[in-house]
mmCIF file with all atom_site columns, C-alpha atoms in Angstrom:
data_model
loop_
_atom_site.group_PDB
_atom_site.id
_atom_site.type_symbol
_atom_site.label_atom_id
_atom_site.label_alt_id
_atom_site.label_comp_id
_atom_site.label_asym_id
_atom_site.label_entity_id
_atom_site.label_seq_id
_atom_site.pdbx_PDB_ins_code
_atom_site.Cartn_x
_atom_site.Cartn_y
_atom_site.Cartn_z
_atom_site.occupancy
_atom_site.B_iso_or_equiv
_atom_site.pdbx_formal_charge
_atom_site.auth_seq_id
_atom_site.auth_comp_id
_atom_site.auth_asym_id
_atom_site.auth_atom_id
_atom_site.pdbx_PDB_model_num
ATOM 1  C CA . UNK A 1 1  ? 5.335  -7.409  0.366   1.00 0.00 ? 1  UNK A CA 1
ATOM 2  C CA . UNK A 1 2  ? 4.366  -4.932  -2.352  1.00 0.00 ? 2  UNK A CA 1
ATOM 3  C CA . UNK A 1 3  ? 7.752  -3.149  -3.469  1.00 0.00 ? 3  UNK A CA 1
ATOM 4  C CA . UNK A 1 4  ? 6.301  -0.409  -6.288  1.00 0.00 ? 4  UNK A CA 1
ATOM 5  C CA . UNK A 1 5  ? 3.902  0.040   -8.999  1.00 0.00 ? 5  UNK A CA 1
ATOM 6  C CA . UNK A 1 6  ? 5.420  1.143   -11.999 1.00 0.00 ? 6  UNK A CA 1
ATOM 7  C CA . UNK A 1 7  ? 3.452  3.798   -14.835 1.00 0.00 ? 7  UNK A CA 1
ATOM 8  C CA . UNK A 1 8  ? 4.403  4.613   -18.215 1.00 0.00 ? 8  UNK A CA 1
ATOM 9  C CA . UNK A 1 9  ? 4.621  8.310   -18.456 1.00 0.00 ? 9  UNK A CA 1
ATOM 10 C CA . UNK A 1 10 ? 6.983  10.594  -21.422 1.00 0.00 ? 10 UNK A CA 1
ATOM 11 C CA . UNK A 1 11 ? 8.857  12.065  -18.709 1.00 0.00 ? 11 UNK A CA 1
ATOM 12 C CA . UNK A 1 12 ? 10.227 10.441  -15.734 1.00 0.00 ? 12 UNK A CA 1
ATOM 13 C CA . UNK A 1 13 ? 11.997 12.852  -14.500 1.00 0.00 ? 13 UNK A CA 1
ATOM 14 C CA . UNK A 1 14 ? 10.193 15.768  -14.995 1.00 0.00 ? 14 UNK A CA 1
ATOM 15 C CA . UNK A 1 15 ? 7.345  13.393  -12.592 1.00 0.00 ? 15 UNK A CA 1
ATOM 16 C CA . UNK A 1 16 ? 9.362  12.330  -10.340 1.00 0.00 ? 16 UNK A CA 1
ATOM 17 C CA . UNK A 1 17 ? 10.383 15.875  -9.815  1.00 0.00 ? 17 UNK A CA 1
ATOM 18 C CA . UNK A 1 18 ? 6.802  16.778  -9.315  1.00 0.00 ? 18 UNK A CA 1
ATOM 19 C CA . UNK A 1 19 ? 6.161  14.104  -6.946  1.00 0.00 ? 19 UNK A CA 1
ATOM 20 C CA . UNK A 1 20 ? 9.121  15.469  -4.656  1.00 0.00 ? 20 UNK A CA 1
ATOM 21 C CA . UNK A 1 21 ? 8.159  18.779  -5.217  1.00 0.00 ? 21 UNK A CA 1
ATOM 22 C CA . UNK A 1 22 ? 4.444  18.261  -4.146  1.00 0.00 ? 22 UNK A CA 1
ATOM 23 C CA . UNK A 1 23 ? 3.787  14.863  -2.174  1.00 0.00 ? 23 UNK A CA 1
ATOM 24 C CA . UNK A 1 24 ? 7.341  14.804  -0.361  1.00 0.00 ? 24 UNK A CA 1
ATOM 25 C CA . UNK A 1 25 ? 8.960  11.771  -2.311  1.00 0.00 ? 25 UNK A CA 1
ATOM 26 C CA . UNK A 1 26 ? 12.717 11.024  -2.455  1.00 0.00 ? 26 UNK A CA 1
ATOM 27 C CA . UNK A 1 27 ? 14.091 10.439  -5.632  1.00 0.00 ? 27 UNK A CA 1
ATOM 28 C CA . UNK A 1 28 ? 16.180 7.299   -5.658  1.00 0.00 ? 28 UNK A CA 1
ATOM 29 C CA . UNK A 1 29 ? 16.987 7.080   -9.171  1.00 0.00 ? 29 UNK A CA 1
ATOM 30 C CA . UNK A 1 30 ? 16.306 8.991   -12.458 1.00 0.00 ? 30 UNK A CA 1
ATOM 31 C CA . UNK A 1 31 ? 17.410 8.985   -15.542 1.00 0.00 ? 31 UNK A CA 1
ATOM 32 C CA . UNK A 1 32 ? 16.206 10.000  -19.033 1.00 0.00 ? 32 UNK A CA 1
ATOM 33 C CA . UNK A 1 33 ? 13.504 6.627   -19.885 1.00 0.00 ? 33 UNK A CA 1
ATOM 34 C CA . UNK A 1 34 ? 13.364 5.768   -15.931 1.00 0.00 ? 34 UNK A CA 1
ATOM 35 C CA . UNK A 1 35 ? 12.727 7.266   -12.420 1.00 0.00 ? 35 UNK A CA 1
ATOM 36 C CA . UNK A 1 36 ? 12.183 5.493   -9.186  1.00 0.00 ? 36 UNK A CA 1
ATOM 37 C CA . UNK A 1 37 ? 10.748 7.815   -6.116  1.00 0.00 ? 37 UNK A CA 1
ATOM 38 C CA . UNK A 1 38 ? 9.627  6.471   -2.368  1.00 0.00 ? 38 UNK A CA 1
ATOM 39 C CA . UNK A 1 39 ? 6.913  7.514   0.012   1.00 0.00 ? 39 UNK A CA 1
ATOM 40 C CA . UNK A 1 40 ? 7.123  6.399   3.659   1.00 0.00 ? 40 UNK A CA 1
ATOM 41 C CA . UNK A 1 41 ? 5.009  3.258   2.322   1.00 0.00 ? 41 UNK A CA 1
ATOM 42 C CA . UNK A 1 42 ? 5.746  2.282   -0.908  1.00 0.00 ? 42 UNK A CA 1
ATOM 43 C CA . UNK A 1 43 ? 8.302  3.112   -4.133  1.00 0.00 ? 43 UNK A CA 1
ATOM 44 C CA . UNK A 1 44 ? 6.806  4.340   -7.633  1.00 0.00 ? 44 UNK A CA 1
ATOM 45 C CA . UNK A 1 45 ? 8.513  3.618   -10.705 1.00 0.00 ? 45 UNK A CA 1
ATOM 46 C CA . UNK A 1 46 ? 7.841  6.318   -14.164 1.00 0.00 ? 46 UNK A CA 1
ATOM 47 C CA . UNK A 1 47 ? 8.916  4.563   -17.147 1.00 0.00 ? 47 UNK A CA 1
ATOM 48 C CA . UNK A 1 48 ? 9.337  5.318   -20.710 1.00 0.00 ? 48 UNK A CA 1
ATOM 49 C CA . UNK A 1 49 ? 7.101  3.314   -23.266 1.00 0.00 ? 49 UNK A CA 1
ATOM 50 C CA . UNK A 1 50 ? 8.990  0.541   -24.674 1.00 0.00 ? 50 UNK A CA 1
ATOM 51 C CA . UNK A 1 51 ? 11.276 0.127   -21.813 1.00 0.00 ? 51 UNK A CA 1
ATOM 52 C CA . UNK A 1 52 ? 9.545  -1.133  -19.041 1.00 0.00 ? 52 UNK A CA 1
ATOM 53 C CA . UNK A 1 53 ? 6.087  -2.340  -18.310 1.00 0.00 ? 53 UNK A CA 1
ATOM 54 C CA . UNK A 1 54 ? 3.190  -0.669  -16.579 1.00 0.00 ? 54 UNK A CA 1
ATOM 55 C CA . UNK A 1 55 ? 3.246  -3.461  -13.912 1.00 0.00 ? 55 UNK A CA 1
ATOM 56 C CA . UNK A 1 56 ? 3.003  -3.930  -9.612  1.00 0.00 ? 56 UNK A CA 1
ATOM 57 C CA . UNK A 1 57 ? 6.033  -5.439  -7.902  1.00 0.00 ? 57 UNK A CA 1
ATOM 58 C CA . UNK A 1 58 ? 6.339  -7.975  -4.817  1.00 0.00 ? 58 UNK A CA 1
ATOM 59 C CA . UNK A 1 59 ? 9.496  -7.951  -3.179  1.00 0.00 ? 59 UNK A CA 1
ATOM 60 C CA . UNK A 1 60 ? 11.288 -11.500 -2.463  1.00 0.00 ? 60 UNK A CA 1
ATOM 61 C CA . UNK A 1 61 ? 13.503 -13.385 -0.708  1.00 0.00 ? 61 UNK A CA 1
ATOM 62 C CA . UNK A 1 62 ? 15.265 -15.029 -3.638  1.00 0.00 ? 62 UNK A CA 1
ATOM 63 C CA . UNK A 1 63 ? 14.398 -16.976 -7.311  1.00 0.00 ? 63 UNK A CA 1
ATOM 64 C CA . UNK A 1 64 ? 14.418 -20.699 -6.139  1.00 0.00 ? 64 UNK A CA 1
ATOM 65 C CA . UNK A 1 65 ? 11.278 -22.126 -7.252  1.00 0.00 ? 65 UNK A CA 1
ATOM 66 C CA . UNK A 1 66 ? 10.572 -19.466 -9.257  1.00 0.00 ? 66 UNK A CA 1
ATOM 67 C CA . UNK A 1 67 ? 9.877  -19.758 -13.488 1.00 0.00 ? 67 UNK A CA 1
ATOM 68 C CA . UNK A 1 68 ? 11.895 -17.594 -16.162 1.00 0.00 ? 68 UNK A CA 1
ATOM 69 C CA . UNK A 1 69 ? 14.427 -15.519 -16.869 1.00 0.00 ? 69 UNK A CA 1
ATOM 70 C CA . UNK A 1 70 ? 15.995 -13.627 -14.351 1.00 0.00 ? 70 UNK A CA 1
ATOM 71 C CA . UNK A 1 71 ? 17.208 -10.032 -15.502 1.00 0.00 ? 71 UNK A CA 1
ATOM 72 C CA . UNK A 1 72 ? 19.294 -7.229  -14.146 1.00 0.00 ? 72 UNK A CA 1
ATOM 73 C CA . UNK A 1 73 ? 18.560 -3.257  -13.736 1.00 0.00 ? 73 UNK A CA 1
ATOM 74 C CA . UNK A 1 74 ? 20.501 -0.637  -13.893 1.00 0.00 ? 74 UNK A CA 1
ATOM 75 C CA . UNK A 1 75 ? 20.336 -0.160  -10.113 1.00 0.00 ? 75 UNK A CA 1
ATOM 76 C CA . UNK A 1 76 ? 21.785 -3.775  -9.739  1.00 0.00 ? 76 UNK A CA 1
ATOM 77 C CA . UNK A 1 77 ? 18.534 -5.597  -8.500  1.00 0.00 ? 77 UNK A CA 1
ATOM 78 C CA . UNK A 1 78 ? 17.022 -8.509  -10.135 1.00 0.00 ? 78 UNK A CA 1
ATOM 79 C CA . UNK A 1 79 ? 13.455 -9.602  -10.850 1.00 0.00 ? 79 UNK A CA 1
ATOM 80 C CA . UNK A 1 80 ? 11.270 -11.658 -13.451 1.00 0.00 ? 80 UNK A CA 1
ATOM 81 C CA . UNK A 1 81 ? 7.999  -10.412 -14.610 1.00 0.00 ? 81 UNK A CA 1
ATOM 82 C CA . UNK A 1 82 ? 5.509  -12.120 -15.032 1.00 0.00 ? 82 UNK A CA 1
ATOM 83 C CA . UNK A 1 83 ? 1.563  -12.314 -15.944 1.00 0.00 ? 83 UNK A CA 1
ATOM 84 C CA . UNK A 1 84 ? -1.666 -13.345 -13.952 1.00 0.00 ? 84 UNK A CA 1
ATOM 85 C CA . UNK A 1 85 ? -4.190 -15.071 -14.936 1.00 0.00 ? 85 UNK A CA 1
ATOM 86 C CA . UNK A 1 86 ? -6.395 -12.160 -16.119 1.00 0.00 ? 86 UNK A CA 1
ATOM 87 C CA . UNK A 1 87 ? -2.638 -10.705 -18.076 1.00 0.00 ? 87 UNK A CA 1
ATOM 88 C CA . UNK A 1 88 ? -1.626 -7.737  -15.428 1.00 0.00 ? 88 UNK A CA 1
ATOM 89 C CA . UNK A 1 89 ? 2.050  -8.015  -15.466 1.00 0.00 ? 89 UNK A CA 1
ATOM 90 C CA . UNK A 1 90 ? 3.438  -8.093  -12.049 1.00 0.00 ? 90 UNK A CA 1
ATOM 91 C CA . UNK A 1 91 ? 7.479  -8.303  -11.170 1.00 0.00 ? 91 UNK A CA 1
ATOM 92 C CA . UNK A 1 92 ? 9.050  -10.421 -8.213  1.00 0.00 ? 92 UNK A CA 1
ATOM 93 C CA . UNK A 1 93 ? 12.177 -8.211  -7.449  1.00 0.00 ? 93 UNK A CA 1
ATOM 94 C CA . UNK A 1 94 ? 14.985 -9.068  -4.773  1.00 0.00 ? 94 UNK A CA 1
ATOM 95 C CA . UNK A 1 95 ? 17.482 -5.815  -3.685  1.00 0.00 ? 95 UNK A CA 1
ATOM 96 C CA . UNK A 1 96 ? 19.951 -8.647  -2.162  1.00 0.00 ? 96 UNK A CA 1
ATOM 97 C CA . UNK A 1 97 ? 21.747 -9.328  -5.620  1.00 0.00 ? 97 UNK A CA 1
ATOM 98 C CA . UNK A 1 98 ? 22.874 -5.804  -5.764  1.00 0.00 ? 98 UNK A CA 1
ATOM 99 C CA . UNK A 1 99 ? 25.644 -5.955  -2.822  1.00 0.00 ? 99 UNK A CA 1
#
């Protein structure tokens, strides 16, 4: 299932803000080069240039099968990106790591 989309903004928590403020969204995590809202469908992560990808994720199960280097966030998930064929970066994150 699609997890987030990510956008590169200079603020992230000055938009997340404005997304709770006008559209409703939680804020699950913010900090000065990152910020990570949710909607009743879908997450949105604002990130800094330089630190993370504009990219779309897909939430999965686990890595097996899967090619390169798993990483860690801050909020204790884990995910690879990767690239399609025509070079949008896309992320295949898993949540279950983190407990």
């Amino acid at each position: 299932k699609i997890d987030h989309i990510a956008l590169v903004v200079e603020e992230p928590t000055l938009v997340a803000i404005w997304y709770e403020n006008n559209f409703g969204a939680e804020i699950l995590y913010q900090d000065d080069t990152w910020a990570f809202i949710k909607f009743e469908n879908i997450k949105m992560a604002f990130v800094k240039k330089g630190t993370h990808p504009a990219h779309f994720a897909f939430e999965v199960e686990n890595f097996e099968g899967i090619e390169g280097k798993v990483g860690t966030h801050r909020d204790g998930s884990k995910s690879v990106y990767k690239k399609d064929p025509w070079g949008n970066i896309y992320e295949l994150i898993n949540y279950e790591y983190k407990k």
